[in-house]
Amino acid sequence: MYEQNHGAKSLYAALSAYGDSDYYPYHMPGHKRSSRAGEMAQYYDIDITEIDGFDDLHHAEGILQEAQERANCLYGAEETYYLVGGSTCGVLASIMAVAGRGTEILIARNCHKSVYHAAILQELRVHYCYPDLLEEYGIYDGIGAEDVSRILEEYPDCRAVVITSPTYEGIMSDVGAIAKAVHERGKILIVDEAHGAHLGLDRHMPMGAVAAGADLVVHSLHKTLPAMTQTALLHVQGERVDRERLRRYLRMLQTSSPSYVMMASMDSCIRYVEDQGAADFAQMRRQYDFFCKKTEICRHVTIGKMTKVSENLQPKYHMIGWDIGKIVIFVRNSLWNGQKLYDVLREEYHLQMEMAAGNYVVAIMTIMDTEEGWQRLADALVQIDDRIEKEMLQSAAGKSQTTDYEAAERVFAKQGVRPDCVSMSEDSGSYGIPEIRMSAAQAYDRQREKIPLAAAVGRTMADFINLYPPGIPLLVPGEVVSEELLAQIQKSMRMGLRVQGVSAEEEVAVVL
């Protein structure tokens, strides 16, 4: 007989016990835990709905409340909510809860498209904080507290500020300084820390946004910790957020039938980090240091990090750290681009990267990565670096109509550059600040037409155009297509990058 007094039992253990019991399920889901329910039947024993003894996510008082409190204790917030709709759900709920319809908000331009979706749903008037570029790498810097202060002075009616830290490439902003600047003006700080669920959980990891003082923090457990895809957390603290309003939006935006399998995965993840995290984070730090040391010999492949260059980066840029869970591998100033590196790693070394961009690829590393995983990537990059070197020498020797590669190498060393080798790669780049002709909400609801991308210069976008991943918009509805942006989009497409918002026929949606 199944015992419903769970106590300290994990959610997975409670679900397994119910699945093994003699209780007959006269309730959803329709698979009824039957072994005849198709090829996925083996996973259905722990897939249930809200029945007696298993609580209700939208009015948690029992086992789900205990699980959420366990997550809250790990991160040190005042309240933590399970999200079964991914970080997107947390971002939407956070913004909609703190910014009423038609009000103003300040967001970092490099935020995920879910932030823009919230602005559209609430018909918000958006002001942007544009990050600068890290010139050494061609990717976006962190957000500066002084920039946030300046923009809030100019637009004092902004209800809240939304930033992303760490970014998709692992660049971390000074959340503490930004929180101070925001709070001094009585505003609310929302941090999309979807890619930083591991931050602050161990002394080997930098401080997270909760400890840094953000009011609302969103974490994707599945991105950097051992949890199932679509699992996330929302943390809230302080007196600035109307928590009842936040809960109302969570009830509205989340399914009324949350997956217990996903929630069990979240509980399992939190318990694992509590029990094994210290040892695993220490091992991850050791493997990262070994990886960096092994790849230091590379001449053309560069690993983005803050070590020796930190003294140069810090006074010049806003970033305060580079997440070691994001291995950003650059091939700038070579015959390769990011897509080629991505393809070679996948096809020849069977190493599947997270994403490819103009001049780099991103590998996500977590406490679950093995020593073999770290070593295979390091070895592959050293071999690829040698391959690039040979190709560049052959190119230079061919242009000088000689096969004396050593002589060509001496010329390169003397000049300090490789003028004969033109880069095929494109930086992430600063695309300029697009003209805003109308709000995103206005443009999204207007009548639209499809036109060729090549004919879109001067037209107002009716939809988003973004590279995916990471899902950061190049153009937002209501913004005008410029010659510069058109050229960048076309180059991205030629390099084989995934450009969303442009159809297979190379058409885009513009406002009529």
Short mmCIF file of N, CA, C and O in Angstrom, two decimals, residues 397-465:
data_model
loop_
_atom_site.label_atom_id
_atom_site.label_comp_id
_atom_site.label_asym_id
_atom_site.label_seq_id
_atom_site.Cartn_x
_atom_site.Cartn_y
_atom_site.Cartn_z
N ALA A 397 52.69 31.22 -48.85
CA ALA A 397 53.74 30.72 -49.74
C ALA A 397 53.27 30.68 -51.18
O ALA A 397 54.01 31.00 -52.12
N GLY A 398 52.00 30.31 -51.38
CA GLY A 398 51.45 30.25 -52.72
C GLY A 398 51.39 31.62 -53.37
O GLY A 398 51.68 31.79 -54.55
N LYS A 399 51.06 32.63 -52.59
CA LYS A 399 50.97 33.98 -53.14
C LYS A 399 52.34 34.56 -53.45
O LYS A 399 52.47 35.43 -54.30
N SER A 400 53.35 34.06 -52.74
CA SER A 400 54.71 34.55 -53.03
C SER A 400 55.43 33.62 -54.01
O SER A 400 56.61 33.80 -54.27
N GLN A 401 54.66 32.59 -54.54
CA GLN A 401 55.18 31.66 -55.52
C GLN A 401 56.44 30.95 -55.02
O GLN A 401 57.44 30.82 -55.71
N THR A 402 56.34 30.51 -53.76
CA THR A 402 57.43 29.75 -53.18
C THR A 402 56.86 28.71 -52.25
O THR A 402 55.75 28.87 -51.75
N THR A 403 57.59 27.67 -51.98
CA THR A 403 57.16 26.66 -51.02
C THR A 403 58.00 26.71 -49.75
O THR A 403 58.00 25.79 -48.96
N ASP A 404 58.75 27.80 -49.58
CA ASP A 404 59.59 27.93 -48.40
C ASP A 404 58.74 28.44 -47.24
O ASP A 404 58.67 29.62 -46.95
N TYR A 405 58.04 27.50 -46.55
CA TYR A 405 57.15 27.89 -45.46
C TYR A 405 57.91 28.51 -44.29
O TYR A 405 57.42 29.41 -43.62
N GLU A 406 59.14 28.05 -44.06
CA GLU A 406 59.91 28.63 -42.96
C GLU A 406 60.24 30.09 -43.25
O GLU A 406 60.21 30.94 -42.36
N ALA A 407 60.52 30.39 -44.51
CA ALA A 407 60.80 31.78 -44.89
C ALA A 407 59.55 32.64 -44.70
O ALA A 407 59.62 33.77 -44.21
N ALA A 408 58.40 32.09 -45.09
CA ALA A 408 57.16 32.82 -44.90
C ALA A 408 56.90 33.08 -43.42
O ALA A 408 56.48 34.16 -43.03
N GLU A 409 57.20 32.07 -42.59
CA GLU A 409 57.01 32.23 -41.15
C GLU A 409 57.91 33.33 -40.60
O GLU A 409 57.50 34.12 -39.74
N ARG A 410 59.13 33.44 -41.12
CA ARG A 410 60.05 34.48 -40.65
C ARG A 410 59.52 35.86 -41.02
O ARG A 410 59.63 36.81 -40.25
N VAL A 411 58.92 35.96 -42.20
CA VAL A 411 58.34 37.24 -42.62
C VAL A 411 57.20 37.63 -41.69
O VAL A 411 57.08 38.77 -41.24
N PHE A 412 56.34 36.63 -41.37
CA PHE A 412 55.22 36.92 -40.47
C PHE A 412 55.73 37.38 -39.10
O PHE A 412 55.21 38.33 -38.52
N ALA A 413 56.73 36.70 -38.59
CA ALA A 413 57.25 37.04 -37.27
C ALA A 413 57.83 38.44 -37.26
O ALA A 413 57.67 39.20 -36.30
N LYS A 414 58.50 38.83 -38.35
CA LYS A 414 59.10 40.15 -38.43
C LYS A 414 58.03 41.24 -38.51
O LYS A 414 58.12 42.28 -37.86
N GLN A 415 56.98 40.98 -39.29
CA GLN A 415 55.93 41.98 -39.47
C GLN A 415 54.95 42.01 -38.31
O GLN A 415 54.32 43.03 -38.05
N GLY A 416 54.83 40.89 -37.62
CA GLY A 416 53.88 40.83 -36.51
C GLY A 416 52.44 40.68 -36.94
O GLY A 416 51.53 40.70 -36.13
N VAL A 417 52.21 40.55 -38.26
CA VAL A 417 50.86 40.38 -38.79
C VAL A 417 50.91 39.39 -39.95
O VAL A 417 51.98 39.00 -40.39
N ARG A 418 49.73 39.04 -40.43
CA ARG A 418 49.64 38.15 -41.59
C ARG A 418 48.80 38.85 -42.66
O ARG A 418 47.62 38.57 -42.82
N PRO A 419 49.40 39.79 -43.38
CA PRO A 419 48.62 40.61 -44.32
C PRO A 419 48.04 39.83 -45.48
O PRO A 419 47.09 40.28 -46.11
N ASP A 420 48.60 38.66 -45.81
CA ASP A 420 48.12 37.92 -46.97
C ASP A 420 46.90 37.07 -46.65
O ASP A 420 46.31 36.49 -47.54
N CYS A 421 46.59 36.95 -45.36
CA CYS A 421 45.49 36.08 -44.95
C CYS A 421 44.31 36.92 -44.51
O CYS A 421 44.30 37.45 -43.40
N VAL A 422 43.35 37.08 -45.35
CA VAL A 422 42.19 37.92 -45.05
C VAL A 422 41.16 37.09 -44.30
O VAL A 422 40.84 35.99 -44.70
N SER A 423 40.66 37.63 -43.21
CA SER A 423 39.69 36.91 -42.40
C SER A 423 38.39 36.71 -43.16
O SER A 423 37.87 37.63 -43.78
N MET A 424 37.86 35.48 -43.08
CA MET A 424 36.54 35.20 -43.63
C MET A 424 35.47 35.45 -42.58
O MET A 424 34.29 35.39 -42.86
N SER A 425 35.90 35.67 -41.32
CA SER A 425 34.94 35.76 -40.23
C SER A 425 34.40 37.17 -40.08
O SER A 425 34.98 38.13 -40.55
N GLU A 426 33.27 37.25 -39.41
CA GLU A 426 32.65 38.54 -39.11
C GLU A 426 32.47 38.62 -37.60
O GLU A 426 32.00 37.69 -36.97
N ASP A 427 32.81 39.73 -37.02
CA ASP A 427 32.56 39.93 -35.59
C ASP A 427 31.07 39.98 -35.35
O ASP A 427 30.27 40.23 -36.22
N SER A 428 30.71 39.75 -34.05
CA SER A 428 29.32 39.96 -33.67
C SER A 428 28.94 41.37 -34.06
O SER A 428 27.87 41.64 -34.56
N GLY A 429 29.87 42.29 -33.80
CA GLY A 429 29.77 43.63 -34.35
C GLY A 429 28.77 44.54 -33.68
O GLY A 429 27.84 44.12 -33.03
N SER A 430 29.00 45.81 -33.83
CA SER A 430 28.04 46.81 -33.43
C SER A 430 27.24 47.17 -34.66
O SER A 430 27.77 47.66 -35.64
N TYR A 431 25.95 46.87 -34.63
CA TYR A 431 25.13 47.06 -35.80
C TYR A 431 24.57 48.47 -35.88
O TYR A 431 23.77 48.78 -36.73
N GLY A 432 24.99 49.34 -34.98
CA GLY A 432 24.42 50.66 -34.93
C GLY A 432 23.09 50.62 -34.20
O GLY A 432 22.55 49.56 -33.89
N ILE A 433 22.57 51.80 -33.91
CA ILE A 433 21.30 51.89 -33.19
C ILE A 433 20.20 52.10 -34.21
O ILE A 433 20.14 53.15 -34.87
N PRO A 434 19.29 51.13 -34.36
CA PRO A 434 18.24 51.26 -35.37
C PRO A 434 17.29 52.41 -35.04
O PRO A 434 17.04 52.74 -33.88
N GLU A 435 16.76 53.01 -36.08
CA GLU A 435 15.72 54.02 -35.90
C GLU A 435 14.44 53.32 -35.45
O GLU A 435 14.04 52.29 -36.00
N ILE A 436 13.79 53.89 -34.42
CA ILE A 436 12.52 53.34 -33.92
C ILE A 436 11.39 54.20 -34.47
O ILE A 436 11.27 55.38 -34.13
N ARG A 437 10.57 53.60 -35.32
CA ARG A 437 9.49 54.35 -35.96
C ARG A 437 8.19 54.25 -35.18
O ARG A 437 7.35 55.15 -35.22
N MET A 438 8.02 53.17 -34.46
CA MET A 438 6.84 52.97 -33.60
C MET A 438 7.20 51.92 -32.56
O MET A 438 8.23 51.26 -32.66
N SER A 439 6.35 51.79 -31.54
CA SER A 439 6.64 50.81 -30.49
C SER A 439 6.52 49.39 -31.04
O SER A 439 5.85 49.15 -32.05
N ALA A 440 7.16 48.46 -30.36
CA ALA A 440 7.10 47.06 -30.78
C ALA A 440 5.67 46.55 -30.76
O ALA A 440 5.24 45.81 -31.66
N ALA A 441 4.90 46.95 -29.74
CA ALA A 441 3.51 46.50 -29.64
C ALA A 441 2.67 47.04 -30.80
O ALA A 441 1.85 46.32 -31.38
N GLN A 442 2.88 48.31 -31.15
CA GLN A 442 2.14 48.88 -32.28
C GLN A 442 2.47 48.17 -33.58
O GLN A 442 1.58 47.82 -34.36
N ALA A 443 3.75 47.93 -33.81
CA ALA A 443 4.16 47.28 -35.06
C ALA A 443 3.70 45.84 -35.13
O ALA A 443 3.31 45.35 -36.20
N TYR A 444 3.71 45.15 -34.00
CA TYR A 444 3.36 43.73 -33.98
C TYR A 444 1.89 43.51 -34.34
O TYR A 444 1.54 42.47 -34.91
N ASP A 445 1.04 44.51 -34.01
CA ASP A 445 -0.39 44.37 -34.27
C ASP A 445 -0.83 44.99 -35.59
O ASP A 445 -1.99 44.89 -35.97
N ARG A 446 0.07 45.68 -36.28
CA ARG A 446 -0.30 46.31 -37.55
C ARG A 446 -0.44 45.27 -38.66
O ARG A 446 0.12 44.18 -38.58
N GLN A 447 -1.14 45.67 -39.71
CA GLN A 447 -1.18 44.83 -40.91
C GLN A 447 0.23 44.75 -41.48
O GLN A 447 1.00 45.71 -41.43
N ARG A 448 0.55 43.60 -42.04
CA ARG A 448 1.91 43.37 -42.52
C ARG A 448 1.91 42.77 -43.91
O ARG A 448 0.90 42.23 -44.36
N GLU A 449 3.07 42.85 -44.52
CA GLU A 449 3.26 42.20 -45.81
C GLU A 449 4.64 41.58 -45.85
O GLU A 449 5.55 42.00 -45.14
N LYS A 450 4.79 40.58 -46.69
CA LYS A 450 6.08 39.93 -46.88
C LYS A 450 6.75 40.52 -48.11
O LYS A 450 6.14 40.60 -49.19
N ILE A 451 8.01 40.95 -47.94
CA ILE A 451 8.76 41.49 -49.07
C ILE A 451 10.15 40.86 -49.06
O ILE A 451 10.60 40.34 -48.04
N PRO A 452 10.88 40.91 -50.18
CA PRO A 452 12.24 40.38 -50.19
C PRO A 452 13.12 41.14 -49.19
O PRO A 452 13.02 42.37 -49.06
N LEU A 453 13.96 40.42 -48.49
CA LEU A 453 14.89 41.04 -47.55
C LEU A 453 15.70 42.13 -48.23
O LEU A 453 15.91 43.21 -47.66
N ALA A 454 16.13 41.89 -49.44
CA ALA A 454 16.99 42.83 -50.15
C ALA A 454 16.28 44.16 -50.41
O ALA A 454 16.95 45.18 -50.64
N ALA A 455 14.94 44.16 -50.36
CA ALA A 455 14.18 45.38 -50.63
C ALA A 455 13.66 46.03 -49.36
O ALA A 455 12.82 46.95 -49.42
N ALA A 456 14.17 45.61 -48.21
CA ALA A 456 13.58 46.03 -46.93
C ALA A 456 14.18 47.30 -46.35
O ALA A 456 13.69 47.81 -45.34
N VAL A 457 15.25 47.82 -46.94
CA VAL A 457 15.89 49.02 -46.39
C VAL A 457 14.88 50.17 -46.37
O VAL A 457 14.19 50.45 -47.35
N GLY A 458 14.78 50.81 -45.20
CA GLY A 458 13.85 51.92 -45.03
C GLY A 458 12.47 51.50 -44.58
O GLY A 458 11.65 52.35 -44.23
N ARG A 459 12.18 50.19 -44.56
CA ARG A 459 10.87 49.71 -44.13
C ARG A 459 10.89 49.40 -42.65
O ARG A 459 11.92 49.13 -42.04
N THR A 460 9.69 49.40 -42.05
CA THR A 460 9.52 49.15 -40.62
C THR A 460 9.22 47.69 -40.38
O THR A 460 8.28 47.13 -40.96
N MET A 461 10.01 47.06 -39.53
CA MET A 461 9.83 45.64 -39.25
C MET A 461 8.52 45.39 -38.51
O MET A 461 8.15 46.13 -37.61
N ALA A 462 7.84 44.30 -38.92
CA ALA A 462 6.63 43.87 -38.22
C ALA A 462 6.90 42.66 -37.34
O ALA A 462 6.03 42.26 -36.56
N ASP A 463 8.10 42.11 -37.45
CA ASP A 463 8.47 40.95 -36.65
C ASP A 463 9.94 41.06 -36.27
O ASP A 463 10.62 42.02 -36.67
N PHE A 464 10.43 40.08 -35.53
CA PHE A 464 11.81 40.08 -35.10
C PHE A 464 12.72 39.46 -36.16
O PHE A 464 12.31 38.56 -36.89
N ILE A 465 13.96 39.91 -36.18
CA ILE A 465 15.03 39.20 -36.88
C ILE A 465 16.14 38.99 -35.86
O ILE A 465 16.60 39.93 -35.23
#
